[in-house]
Short mmCIF file of C-alpha atoms and ligand atoms in Angstrom, two decimals:
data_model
loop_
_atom_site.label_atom_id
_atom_site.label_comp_id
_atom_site.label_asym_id
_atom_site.label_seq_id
_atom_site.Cartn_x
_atom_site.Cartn_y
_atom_site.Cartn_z
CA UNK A 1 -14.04 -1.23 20.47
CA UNK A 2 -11.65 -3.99 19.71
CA UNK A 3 -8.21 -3.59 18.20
CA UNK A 4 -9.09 -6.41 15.18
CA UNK A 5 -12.85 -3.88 15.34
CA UNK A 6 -10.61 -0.91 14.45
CA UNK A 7 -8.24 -2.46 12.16
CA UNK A 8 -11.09 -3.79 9.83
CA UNK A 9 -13.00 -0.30 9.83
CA UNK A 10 -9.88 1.52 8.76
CA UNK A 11 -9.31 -1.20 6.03
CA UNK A 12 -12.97 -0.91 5.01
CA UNK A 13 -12.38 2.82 5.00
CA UNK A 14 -9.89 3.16 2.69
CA UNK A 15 -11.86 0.20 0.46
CA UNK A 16 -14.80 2.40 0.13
CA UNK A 17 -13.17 5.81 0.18
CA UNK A 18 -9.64 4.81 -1.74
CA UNK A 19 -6.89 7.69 -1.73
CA UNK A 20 -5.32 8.48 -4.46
CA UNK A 21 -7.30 6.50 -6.79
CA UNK A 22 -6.76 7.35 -10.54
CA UNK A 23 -4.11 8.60 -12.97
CA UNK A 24 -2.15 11.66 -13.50
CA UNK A 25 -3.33 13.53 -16.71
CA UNK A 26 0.60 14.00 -17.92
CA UNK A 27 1.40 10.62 -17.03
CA UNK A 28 4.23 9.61 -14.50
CA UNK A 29 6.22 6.48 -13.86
CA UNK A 30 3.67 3.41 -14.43
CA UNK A 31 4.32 -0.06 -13.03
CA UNK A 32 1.65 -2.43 -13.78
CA UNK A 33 1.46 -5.75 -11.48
CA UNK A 34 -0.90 -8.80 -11.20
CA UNK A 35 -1.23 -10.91 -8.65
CA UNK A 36 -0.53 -14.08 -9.81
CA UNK A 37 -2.97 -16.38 -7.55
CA UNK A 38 -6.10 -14.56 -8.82
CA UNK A 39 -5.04 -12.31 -11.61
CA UNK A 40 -6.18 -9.16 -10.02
CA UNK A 41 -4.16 -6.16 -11.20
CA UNK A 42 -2.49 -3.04 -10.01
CA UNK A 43 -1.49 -0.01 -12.21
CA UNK A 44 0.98 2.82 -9.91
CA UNK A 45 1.80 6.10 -11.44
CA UNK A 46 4.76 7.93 -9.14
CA UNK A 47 5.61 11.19 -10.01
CA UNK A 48 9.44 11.21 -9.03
CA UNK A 49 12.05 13.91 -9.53
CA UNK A 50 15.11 14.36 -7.01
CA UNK A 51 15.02 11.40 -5.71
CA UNK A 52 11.87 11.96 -3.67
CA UNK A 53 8.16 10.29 -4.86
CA UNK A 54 6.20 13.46 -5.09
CA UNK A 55 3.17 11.97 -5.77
CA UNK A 56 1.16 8.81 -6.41
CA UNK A 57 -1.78 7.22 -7.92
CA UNK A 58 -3.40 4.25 -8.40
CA UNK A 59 -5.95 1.88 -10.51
CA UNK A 60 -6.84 -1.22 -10.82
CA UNK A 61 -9.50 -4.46 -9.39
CA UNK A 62 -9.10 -6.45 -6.61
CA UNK A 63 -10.24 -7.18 -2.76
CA UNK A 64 -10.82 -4.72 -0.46
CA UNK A 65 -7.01 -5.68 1.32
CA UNK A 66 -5.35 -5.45 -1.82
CA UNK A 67 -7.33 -1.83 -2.94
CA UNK A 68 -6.86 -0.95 0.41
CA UNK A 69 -3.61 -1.64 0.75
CA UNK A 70 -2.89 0.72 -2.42
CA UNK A 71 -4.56 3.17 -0.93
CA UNK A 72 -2.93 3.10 2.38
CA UNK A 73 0.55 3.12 0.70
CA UNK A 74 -0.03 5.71 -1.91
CA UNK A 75 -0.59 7.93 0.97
CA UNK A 76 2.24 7.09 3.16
CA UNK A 77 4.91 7.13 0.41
CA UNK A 78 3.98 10.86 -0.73
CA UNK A 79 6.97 13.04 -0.13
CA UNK A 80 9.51 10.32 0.62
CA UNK A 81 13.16 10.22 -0.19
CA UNK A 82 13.23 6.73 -2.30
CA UNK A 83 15.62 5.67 0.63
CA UNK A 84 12.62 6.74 3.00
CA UNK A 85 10.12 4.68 0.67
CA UNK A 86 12.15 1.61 0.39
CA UNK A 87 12.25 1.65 4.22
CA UNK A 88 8.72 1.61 4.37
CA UNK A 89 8.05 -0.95 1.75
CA UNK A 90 10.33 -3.00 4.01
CA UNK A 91 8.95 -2.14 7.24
CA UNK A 92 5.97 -3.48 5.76
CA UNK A 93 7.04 -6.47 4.47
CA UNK A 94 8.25 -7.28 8.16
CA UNK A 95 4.88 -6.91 8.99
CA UNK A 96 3.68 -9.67 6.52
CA UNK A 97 6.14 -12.23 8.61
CA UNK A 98 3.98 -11.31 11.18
CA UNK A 99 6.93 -9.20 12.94
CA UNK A 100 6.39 -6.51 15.37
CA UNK A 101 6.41 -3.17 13.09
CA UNK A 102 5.77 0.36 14.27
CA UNK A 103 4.36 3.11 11.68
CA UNK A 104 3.96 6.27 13.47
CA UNK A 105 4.41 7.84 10.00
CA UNK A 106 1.29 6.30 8.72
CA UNK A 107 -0.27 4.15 11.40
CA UNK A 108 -3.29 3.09 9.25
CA UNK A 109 -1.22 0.63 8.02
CA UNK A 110 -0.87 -1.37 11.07
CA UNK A 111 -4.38 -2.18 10.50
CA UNK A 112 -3.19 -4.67 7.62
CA UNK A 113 -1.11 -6.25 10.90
CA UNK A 114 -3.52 -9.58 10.62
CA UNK A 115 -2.79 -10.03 7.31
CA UNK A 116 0.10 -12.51 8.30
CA UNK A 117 -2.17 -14.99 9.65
CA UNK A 118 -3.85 -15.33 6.04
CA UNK A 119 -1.03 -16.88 3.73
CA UNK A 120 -3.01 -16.52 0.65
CA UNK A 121 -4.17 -12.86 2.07
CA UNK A 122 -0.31 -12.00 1.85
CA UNK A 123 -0.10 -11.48 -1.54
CA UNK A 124 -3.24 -9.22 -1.81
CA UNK A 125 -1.55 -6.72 0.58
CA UNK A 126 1.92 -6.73 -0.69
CA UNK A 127 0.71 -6.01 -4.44
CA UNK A 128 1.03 -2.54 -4.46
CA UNK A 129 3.99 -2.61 -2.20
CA UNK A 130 5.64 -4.65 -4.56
CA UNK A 131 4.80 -2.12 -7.61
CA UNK A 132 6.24 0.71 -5.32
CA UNK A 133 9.14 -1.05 -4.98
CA UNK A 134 9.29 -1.83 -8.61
CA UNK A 135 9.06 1.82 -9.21
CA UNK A 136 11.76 2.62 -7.33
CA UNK A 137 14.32 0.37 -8.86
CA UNK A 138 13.08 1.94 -12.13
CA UNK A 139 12.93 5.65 -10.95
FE1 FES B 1 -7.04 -10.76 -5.70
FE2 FES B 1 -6.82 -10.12 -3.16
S1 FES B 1 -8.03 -11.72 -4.02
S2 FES B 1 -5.83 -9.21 -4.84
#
């Protein structure tokens, strides 16, 4: 199978089978962002205490590299340090400049690697990255 084969299966994956998808019953720490070239929305919930994101959730509409994005994050940032998450969150945004990034914490998220070639793509992926780091700054 090819690489780009793999990459859009685990993408489709997590479109069709999104982790973490929903809201915590007792609420959490909410960060609601749109992206602004085609008004599709995010809504994060973080359950933070400690300085560590215990938990995540997620909501909202948009394409499958924006949902699965979300999905792909709100995995890897469960039981992070906020230092830990921030270095993700940047790690990924590396990625979107089309650098060479390792995750061997979460390697799903490489498959978003050909995202970079797609400028308007960009801002699909980072949406929920951007909430998370939103969240952070707030948490
Ligand atoms: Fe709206 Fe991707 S087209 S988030």
């Amino acid at each position: 199978m090819q690489l780009d084969d793999l990459y859009r299966r685990v993408i489709m994956d997590h479109y069709k089978n999104p982790r973490n998808r929903g809201k915590f019953e007792d609420g959490g720490l909410t960060v609601d962002l749109n992206n602004p070239t085609c008004g599709d929305r995010i809504s994060l919930q973080l359950k933070v205490g400690d300085g560590v994101v215990k938990d995540a959730r997620f909501t909202g509409e948009g394409c499958s590299i924006s949902m699965s994005s979300a999905s792909m994050m709100t995995e890897a940032v469960k039981g992070r340090t906020f230092e830990e998450a921030m270095d993700l969150a940047n790690r990924f945004s590396s990625l979107m400049k089309g650098e060479q990034v390792e995750f061997d914490d979460y390697e799903d998220i490489e498959a978003l690697s050909g995202v970079n070639k797609f400028p308007a793509r960009i801002k699909c992926a980072t949406l929920a990255w951007n909430a998370l780091k939103k969240g952070i700054n707030e948490g």
